PDB file of C-alpha atoms in Angstrom:
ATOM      1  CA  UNK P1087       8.936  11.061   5.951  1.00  0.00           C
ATOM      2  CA  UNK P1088       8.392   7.245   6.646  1.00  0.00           C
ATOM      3  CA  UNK P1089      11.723   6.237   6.717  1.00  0.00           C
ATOM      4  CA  UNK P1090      11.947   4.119   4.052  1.00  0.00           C
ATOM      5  CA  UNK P1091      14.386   5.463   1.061  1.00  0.00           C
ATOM      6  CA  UNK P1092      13.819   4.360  -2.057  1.00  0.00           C
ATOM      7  CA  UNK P1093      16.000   4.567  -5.438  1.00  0.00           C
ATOM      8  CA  UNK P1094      16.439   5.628  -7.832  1.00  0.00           C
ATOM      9  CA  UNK P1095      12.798   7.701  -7.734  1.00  0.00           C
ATOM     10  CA  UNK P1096      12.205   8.002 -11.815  1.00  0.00           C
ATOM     11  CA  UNK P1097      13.822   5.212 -14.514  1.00  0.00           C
ATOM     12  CA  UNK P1098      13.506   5.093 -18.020  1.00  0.00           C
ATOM     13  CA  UNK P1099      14.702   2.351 -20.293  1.00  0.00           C
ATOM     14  CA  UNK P1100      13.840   0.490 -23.542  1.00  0.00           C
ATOM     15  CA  UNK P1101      12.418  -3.019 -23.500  1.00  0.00           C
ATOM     16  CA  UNK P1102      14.363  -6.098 -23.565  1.00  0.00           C
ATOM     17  CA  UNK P1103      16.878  -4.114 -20.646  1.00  0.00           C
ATOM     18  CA  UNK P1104      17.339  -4.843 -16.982  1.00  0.00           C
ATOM     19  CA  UNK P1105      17.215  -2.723 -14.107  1.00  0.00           C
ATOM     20  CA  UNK P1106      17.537  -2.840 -10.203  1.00  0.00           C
ATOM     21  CA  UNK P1107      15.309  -0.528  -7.601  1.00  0.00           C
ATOM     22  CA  UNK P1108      17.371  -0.288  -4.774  1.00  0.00           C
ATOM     23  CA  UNK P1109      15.182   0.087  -1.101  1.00  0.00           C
ATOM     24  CA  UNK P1110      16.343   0.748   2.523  1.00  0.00           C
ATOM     25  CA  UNK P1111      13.997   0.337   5.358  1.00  0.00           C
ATOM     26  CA  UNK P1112      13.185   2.323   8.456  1.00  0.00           C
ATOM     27  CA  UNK P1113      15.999   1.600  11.260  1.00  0.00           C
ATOM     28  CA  UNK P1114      15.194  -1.757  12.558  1.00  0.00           C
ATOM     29  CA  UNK P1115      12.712  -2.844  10.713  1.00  0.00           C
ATOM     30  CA  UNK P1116      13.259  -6.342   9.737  1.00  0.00           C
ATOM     31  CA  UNK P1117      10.758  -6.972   6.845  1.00  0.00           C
ATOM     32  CA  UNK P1118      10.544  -5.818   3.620  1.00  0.00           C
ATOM     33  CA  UNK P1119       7.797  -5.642   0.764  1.00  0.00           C
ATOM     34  CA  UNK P1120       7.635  -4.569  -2.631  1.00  0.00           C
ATOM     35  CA  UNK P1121       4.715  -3.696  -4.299  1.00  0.00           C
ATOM     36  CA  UNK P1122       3.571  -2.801  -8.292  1.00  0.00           C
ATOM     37  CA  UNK P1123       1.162   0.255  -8.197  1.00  0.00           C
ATOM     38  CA  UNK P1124      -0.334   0.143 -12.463  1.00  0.00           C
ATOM     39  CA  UNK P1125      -3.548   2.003 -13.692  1.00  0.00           C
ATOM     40  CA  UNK P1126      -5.329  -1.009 -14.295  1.00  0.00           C
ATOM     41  CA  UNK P1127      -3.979  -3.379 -11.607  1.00  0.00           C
ATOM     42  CA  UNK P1128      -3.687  -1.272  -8.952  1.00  0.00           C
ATOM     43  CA  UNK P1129      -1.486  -2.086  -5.608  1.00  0.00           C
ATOM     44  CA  UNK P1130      -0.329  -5.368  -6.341  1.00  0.00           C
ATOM     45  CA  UNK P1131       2.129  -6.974  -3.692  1.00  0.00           C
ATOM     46  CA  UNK P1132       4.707  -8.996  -4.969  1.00  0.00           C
ATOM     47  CA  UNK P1133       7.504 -10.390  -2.233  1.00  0.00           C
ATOM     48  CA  UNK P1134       8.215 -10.082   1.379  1.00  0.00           C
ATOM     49  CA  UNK P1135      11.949 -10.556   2.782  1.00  0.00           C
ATOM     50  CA  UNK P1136      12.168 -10.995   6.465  1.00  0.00           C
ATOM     51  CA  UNK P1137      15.458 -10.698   8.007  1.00  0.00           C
ATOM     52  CA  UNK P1138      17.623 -11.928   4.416  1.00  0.00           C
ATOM     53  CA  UNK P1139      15.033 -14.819   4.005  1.00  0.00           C
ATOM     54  CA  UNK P1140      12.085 -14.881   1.465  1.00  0.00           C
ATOM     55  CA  UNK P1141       8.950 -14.813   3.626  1.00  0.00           C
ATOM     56  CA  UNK P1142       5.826 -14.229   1.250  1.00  0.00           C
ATOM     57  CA  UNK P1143       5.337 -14.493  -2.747  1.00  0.00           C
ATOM     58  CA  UNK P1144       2.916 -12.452  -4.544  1.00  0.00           C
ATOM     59  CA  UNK P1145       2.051 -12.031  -8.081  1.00  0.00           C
ATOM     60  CA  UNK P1146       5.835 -11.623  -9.422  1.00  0.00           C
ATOM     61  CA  UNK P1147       6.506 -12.946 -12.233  1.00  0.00           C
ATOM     62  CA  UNK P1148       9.229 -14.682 -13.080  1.00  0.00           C
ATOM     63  CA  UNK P1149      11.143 -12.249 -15.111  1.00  0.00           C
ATOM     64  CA  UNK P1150      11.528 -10.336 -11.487  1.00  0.00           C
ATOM     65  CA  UNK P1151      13.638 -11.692  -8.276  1.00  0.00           C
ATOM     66  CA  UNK P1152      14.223  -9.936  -4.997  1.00  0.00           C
ATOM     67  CA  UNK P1153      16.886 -10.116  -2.413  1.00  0.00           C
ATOM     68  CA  UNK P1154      17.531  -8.443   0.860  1.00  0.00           C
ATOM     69  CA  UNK P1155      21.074  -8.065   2.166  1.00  0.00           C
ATOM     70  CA  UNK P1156      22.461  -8.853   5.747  1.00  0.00           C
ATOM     71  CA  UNK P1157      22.397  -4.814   5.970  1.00  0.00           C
ATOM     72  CA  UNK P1158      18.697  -5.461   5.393  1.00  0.00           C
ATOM     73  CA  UNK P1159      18.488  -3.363   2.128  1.00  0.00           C
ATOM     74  CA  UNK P1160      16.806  -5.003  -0.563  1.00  0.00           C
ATOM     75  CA  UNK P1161      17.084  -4.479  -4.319  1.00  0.00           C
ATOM     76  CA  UNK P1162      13.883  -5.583  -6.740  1.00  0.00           C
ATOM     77  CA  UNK P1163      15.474  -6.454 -10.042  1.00  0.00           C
ATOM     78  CA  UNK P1164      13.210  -6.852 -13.138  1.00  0.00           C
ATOM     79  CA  UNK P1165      14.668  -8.492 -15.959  1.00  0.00           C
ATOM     80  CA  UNK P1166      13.577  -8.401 -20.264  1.00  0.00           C
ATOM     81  CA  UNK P1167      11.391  -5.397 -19.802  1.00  0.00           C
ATOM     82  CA  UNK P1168       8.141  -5.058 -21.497  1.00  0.00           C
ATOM     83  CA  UNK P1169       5.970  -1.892 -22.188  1.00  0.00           C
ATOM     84  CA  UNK P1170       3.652  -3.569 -19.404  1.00  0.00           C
ATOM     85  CA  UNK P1171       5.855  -3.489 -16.772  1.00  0.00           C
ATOM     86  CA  UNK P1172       5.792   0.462 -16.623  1.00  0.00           C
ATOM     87  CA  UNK P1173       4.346   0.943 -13.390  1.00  0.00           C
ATOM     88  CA  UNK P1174       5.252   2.869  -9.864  1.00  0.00           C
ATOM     89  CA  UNK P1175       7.366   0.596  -7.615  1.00  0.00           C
ATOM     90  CA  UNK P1176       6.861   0.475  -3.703  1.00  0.00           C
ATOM     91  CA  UNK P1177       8.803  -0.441  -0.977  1.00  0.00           C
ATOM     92  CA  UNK P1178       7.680  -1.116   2.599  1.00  0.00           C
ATOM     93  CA  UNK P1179       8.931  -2.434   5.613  1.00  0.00           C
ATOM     94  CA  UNK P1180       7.800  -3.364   9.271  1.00  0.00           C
ATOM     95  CA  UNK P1181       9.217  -3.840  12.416  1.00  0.00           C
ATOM     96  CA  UNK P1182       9.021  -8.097  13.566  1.00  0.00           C
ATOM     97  CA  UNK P1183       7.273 -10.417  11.439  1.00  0.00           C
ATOM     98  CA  UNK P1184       5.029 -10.948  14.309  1.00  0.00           C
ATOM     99  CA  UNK P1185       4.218  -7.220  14.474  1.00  0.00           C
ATOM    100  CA  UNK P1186       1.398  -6.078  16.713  1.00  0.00           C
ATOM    101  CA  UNK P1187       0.155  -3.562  15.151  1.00  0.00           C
ATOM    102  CA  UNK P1188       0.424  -4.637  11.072  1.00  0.00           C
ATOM    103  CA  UNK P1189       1.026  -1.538   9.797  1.00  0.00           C
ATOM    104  CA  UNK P1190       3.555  -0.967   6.737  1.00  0.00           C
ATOM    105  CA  UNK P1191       6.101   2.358   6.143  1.00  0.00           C
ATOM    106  CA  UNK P1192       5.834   3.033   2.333  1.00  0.00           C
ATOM    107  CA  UNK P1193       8.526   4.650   0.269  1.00  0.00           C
ATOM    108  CA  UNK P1194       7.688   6.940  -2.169  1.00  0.00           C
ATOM    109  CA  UNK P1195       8.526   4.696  -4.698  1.00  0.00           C
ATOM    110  CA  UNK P1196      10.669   4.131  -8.175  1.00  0.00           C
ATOM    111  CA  UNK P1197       8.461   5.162 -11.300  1.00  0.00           C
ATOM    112  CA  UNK P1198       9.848   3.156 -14.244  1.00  0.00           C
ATOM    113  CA  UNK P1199       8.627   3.683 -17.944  1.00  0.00           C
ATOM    114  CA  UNK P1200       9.551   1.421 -20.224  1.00  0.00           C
ATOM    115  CA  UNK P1201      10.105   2.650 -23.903  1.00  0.00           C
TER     116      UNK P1201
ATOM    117  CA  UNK E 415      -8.246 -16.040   0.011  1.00  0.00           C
ATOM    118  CA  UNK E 416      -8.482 -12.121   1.154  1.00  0.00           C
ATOM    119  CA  UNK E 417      -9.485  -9.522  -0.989  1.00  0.00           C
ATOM    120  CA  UNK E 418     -10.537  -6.055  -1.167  1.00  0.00           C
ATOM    121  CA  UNK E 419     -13.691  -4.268  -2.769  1.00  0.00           C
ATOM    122  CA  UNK E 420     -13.717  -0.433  -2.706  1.00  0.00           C
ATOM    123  CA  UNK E 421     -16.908   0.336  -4.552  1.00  0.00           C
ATOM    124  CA  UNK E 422     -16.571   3.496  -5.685  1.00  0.00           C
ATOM    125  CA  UNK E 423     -13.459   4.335  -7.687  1.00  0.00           C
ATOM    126  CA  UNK E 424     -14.069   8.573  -8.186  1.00  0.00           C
ATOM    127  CA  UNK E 425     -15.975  10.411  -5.577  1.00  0.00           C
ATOM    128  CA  UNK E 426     -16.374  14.055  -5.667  1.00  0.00           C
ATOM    129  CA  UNK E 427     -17.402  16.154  -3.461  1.00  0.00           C
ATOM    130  CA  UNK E 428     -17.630  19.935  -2.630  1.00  0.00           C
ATOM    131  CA  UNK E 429     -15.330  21.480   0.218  1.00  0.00           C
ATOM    132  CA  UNK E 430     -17.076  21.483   4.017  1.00  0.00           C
ATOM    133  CA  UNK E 431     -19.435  18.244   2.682  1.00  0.00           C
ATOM    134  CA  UNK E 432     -19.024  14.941   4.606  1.00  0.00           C
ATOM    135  CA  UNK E 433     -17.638  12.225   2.521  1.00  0.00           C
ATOM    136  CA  UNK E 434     -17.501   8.047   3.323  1.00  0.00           C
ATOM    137  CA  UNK E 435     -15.384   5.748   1.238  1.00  0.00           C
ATOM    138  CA  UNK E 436     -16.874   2.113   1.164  1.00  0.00           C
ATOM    139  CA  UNK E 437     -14.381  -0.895   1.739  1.00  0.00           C
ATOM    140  CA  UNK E 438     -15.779  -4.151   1.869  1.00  0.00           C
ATOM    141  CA  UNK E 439     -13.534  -7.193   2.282  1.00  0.00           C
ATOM    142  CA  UNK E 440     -13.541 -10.856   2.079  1.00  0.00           C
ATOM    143  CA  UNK E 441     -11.471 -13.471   4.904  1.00  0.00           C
ATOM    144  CA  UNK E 442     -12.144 -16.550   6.666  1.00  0.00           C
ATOM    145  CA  UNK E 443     -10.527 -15.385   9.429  1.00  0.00           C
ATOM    146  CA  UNK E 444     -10.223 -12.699  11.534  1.00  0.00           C
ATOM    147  CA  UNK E 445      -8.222  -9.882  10.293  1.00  0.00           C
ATOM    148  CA  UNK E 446      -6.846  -6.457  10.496  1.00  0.00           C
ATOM    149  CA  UNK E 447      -7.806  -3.497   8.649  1.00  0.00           C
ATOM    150  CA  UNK E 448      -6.512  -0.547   7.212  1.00  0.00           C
ATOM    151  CA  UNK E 449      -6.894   2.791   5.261  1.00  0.00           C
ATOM    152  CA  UNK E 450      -4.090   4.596   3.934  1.00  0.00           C
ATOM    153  CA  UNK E 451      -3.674   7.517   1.923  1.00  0.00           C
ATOM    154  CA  UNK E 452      -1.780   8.551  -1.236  1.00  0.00           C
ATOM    155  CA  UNK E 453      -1.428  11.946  -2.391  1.00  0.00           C
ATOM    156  CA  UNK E 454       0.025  13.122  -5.835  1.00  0.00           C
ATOM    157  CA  UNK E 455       3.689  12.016  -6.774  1.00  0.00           C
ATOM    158  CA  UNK E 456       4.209  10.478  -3.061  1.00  0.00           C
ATOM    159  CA  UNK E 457       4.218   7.388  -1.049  1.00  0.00           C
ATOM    160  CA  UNK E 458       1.421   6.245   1.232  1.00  0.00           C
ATOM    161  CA  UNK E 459       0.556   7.268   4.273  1.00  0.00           C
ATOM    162  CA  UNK E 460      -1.741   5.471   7.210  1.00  0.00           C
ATOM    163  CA  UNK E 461      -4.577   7.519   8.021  1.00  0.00           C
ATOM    164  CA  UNK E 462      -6.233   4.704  10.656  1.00  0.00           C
ATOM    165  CA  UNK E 463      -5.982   0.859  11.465  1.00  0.00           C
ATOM    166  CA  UNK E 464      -8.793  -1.520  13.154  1.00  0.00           C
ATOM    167  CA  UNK E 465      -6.765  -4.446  14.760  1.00  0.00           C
ATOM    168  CA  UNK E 466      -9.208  -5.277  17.748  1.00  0.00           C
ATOM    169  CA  UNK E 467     -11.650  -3.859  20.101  1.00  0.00           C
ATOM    170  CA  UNK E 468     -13.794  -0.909  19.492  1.00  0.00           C
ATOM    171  CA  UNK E 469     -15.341  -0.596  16.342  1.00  0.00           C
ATOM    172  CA  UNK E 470     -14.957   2.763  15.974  1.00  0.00           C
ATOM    173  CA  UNK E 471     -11.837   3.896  14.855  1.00  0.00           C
ATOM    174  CA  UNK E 472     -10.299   7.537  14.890  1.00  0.00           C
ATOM    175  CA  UNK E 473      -6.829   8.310  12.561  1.00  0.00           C
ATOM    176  CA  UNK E 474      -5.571  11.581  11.464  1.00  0.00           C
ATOM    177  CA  UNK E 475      -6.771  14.271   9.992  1.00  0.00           C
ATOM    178  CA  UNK E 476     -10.067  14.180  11.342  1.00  0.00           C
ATOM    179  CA  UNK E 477     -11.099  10.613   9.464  1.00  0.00           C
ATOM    180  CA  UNK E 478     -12.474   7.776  11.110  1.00  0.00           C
ATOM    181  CA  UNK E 479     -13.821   4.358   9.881  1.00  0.00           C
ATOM    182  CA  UNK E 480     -16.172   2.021  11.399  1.00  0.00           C
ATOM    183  CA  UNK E 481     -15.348  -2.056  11.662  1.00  0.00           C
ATOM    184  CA  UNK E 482     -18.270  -3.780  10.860  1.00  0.00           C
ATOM    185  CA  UNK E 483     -17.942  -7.473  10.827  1.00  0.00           C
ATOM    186  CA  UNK E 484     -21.270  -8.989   9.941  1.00  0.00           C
ATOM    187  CA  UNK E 485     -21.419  -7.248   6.796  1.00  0.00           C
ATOM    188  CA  UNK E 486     -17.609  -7.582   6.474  1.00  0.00           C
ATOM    189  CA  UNK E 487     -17.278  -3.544   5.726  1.00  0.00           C
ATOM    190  CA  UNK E 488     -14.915  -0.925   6.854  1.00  0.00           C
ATOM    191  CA  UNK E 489     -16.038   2.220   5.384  1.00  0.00           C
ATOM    192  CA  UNK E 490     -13.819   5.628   5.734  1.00  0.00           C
ATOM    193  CA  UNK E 491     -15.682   8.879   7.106  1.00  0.00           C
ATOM    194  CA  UNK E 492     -15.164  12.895   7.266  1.00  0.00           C
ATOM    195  CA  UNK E 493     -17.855  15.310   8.612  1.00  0.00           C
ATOM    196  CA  UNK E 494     -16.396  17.783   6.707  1.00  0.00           C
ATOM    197  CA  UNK E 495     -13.608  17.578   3.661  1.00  0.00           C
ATOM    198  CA  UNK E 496     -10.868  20.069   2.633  1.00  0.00           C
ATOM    199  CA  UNK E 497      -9.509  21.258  -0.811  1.00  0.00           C
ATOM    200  CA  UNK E 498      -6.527  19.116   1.212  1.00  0.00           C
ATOM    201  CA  UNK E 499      -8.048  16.157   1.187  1.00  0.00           C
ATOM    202  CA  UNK E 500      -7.817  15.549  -2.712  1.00  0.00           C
ATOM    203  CA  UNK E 501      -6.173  12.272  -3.042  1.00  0.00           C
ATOM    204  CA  UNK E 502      -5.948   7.947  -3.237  1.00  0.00           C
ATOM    205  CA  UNK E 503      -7.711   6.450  -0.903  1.00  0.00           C
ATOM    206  CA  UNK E 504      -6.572   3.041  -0.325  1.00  0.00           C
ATOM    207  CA  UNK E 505      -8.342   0.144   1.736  1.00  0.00           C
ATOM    208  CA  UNK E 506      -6.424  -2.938   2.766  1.00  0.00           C
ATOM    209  CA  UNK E 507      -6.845  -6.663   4.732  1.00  0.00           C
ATOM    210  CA  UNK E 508      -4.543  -9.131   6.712  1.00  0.00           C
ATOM    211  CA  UNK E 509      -4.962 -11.524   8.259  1.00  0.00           C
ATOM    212  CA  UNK E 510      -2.067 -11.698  10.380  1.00  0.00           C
ATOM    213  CA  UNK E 511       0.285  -8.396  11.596  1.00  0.00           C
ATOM    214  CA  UNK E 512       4.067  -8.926   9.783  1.00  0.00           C
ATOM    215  CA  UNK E 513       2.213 -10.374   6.548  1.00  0.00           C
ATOM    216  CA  UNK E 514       2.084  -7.708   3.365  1.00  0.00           C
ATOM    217  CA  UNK E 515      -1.215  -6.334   2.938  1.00  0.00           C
ATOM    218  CA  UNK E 516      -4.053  -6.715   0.164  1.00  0.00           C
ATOM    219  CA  UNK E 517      -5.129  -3.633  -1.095  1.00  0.00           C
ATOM    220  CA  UNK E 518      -8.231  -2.272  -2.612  1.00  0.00           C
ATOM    221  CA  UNK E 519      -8.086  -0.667  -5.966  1.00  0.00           C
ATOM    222  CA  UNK E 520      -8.620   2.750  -4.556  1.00  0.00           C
ATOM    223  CA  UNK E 521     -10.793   5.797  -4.425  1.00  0.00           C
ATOM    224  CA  UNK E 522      -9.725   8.959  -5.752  1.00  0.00           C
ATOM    225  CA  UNK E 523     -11.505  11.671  -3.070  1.00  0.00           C
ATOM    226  CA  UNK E 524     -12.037  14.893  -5.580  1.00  0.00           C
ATOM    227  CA  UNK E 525     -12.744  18.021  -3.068  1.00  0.00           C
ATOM    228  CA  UNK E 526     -14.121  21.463  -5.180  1.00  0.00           C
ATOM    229  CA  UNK E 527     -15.012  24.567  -3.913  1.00  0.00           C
TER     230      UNK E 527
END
């Protein structure tokens, strides 16, 4: 168990819909990451929130926003849903931005299908 | 910009073999390297990291991956694989610890008996 709690852990919904993945980092940790795990693009990293603030910007597109909340839980909302966006959703977080060691907790992520 | 080349996407092998996963990368800078692991229907897990010093690095589960900087490679190793070991491999780069990681596309590890 790394810590990280991620919900809800299986979504279905039709195109054209919105939905929110919900995330809550390890105790402490301070940053948070979310990443799109698809067949054909693999792990793809799309934002980084460090302490509330937006820190790093991946390849989201616009039809997704991010926000992390003073209780440092962050929510990954994806908006006008396409078949394409089915894809396993990850959350990880890490201690300091200026972490020694680098290393990232994983959830075990929100799989959403799209119909 | 960094990126990520794991060359072989299926490798199979039979239980007891040894097994290497090749990871090459691409920075400008110096970075930090890692190998995590993904088994079915769960999150991943770090097996090992290379941040700085020896070369040689030793994780869990009896892997271990050498840093090799002139031909910009950080290949995974086993001397000998279990059924258990059936999973994602996953290499990854950055160039600065509290930055999000770029990962390779992964190697599924296959182990028969």
């Amino acid at each position: 168990d790394s810590g990280v709690t991620q919900t809800p852990k299986h979504l279905i919904t039709a195109t054209g819909q919105r939905v929110t993945l919900r995330c809550s980092p390890r105790s402490g940790d301070l940053s948070v990451y979310w990443y799109q795990q698809s067949l054909d693009q693999g792990l793809q990293f799309l934002i980084q929130y460090y302490n509330g603030e937006e820190r790093a910007k991946g390849n989201i597109l616009e039809r997704f926003s991010a926000q992390q909340f003073p209780d440092l839980h962050s929510e990954l909302n994806l908006s006008s849903l396409e078949l394409g966006d089915s894809a396993l959703y990850f959350c990880a977080s890490s201690p300091l931005s200026g972490s020694r060691t680098g290393e990232l907790f994983f959830g075990e992520g929100s799989r959403l299908t799209v119909l | 910009a960094q990126s990520v080349t794991q060359l072989d996407s299926q490798v199979p092998v039979f239980e007891e073999a040894p097994v290497e996963l090749r990871c090459n990368y691409s920075s400008s800078v110096s970075v930090y390297l890692f190998w995590y692991v993904q088994y079915p229907n769960q999150g991943l897990q770090l097996l090992l990291k290379y941040l700085s010093g020896s070369t040689l690095v030793k994780g869990i589960n009896g892997f271990e991956a050498e840093f090799n900087k002139s031909q910009t490679s950080f290949h995974l190793r086993k001397p000998s694989v279990h059924i258990s070991d059936t999973a994602e491999y996953f290499c990854a780069v950055s160039e600065q610890a509290g930055t999000a990681l770029i990962f390779g596309k992964g190697t599924t590890l296959s182990v028969s008996s």
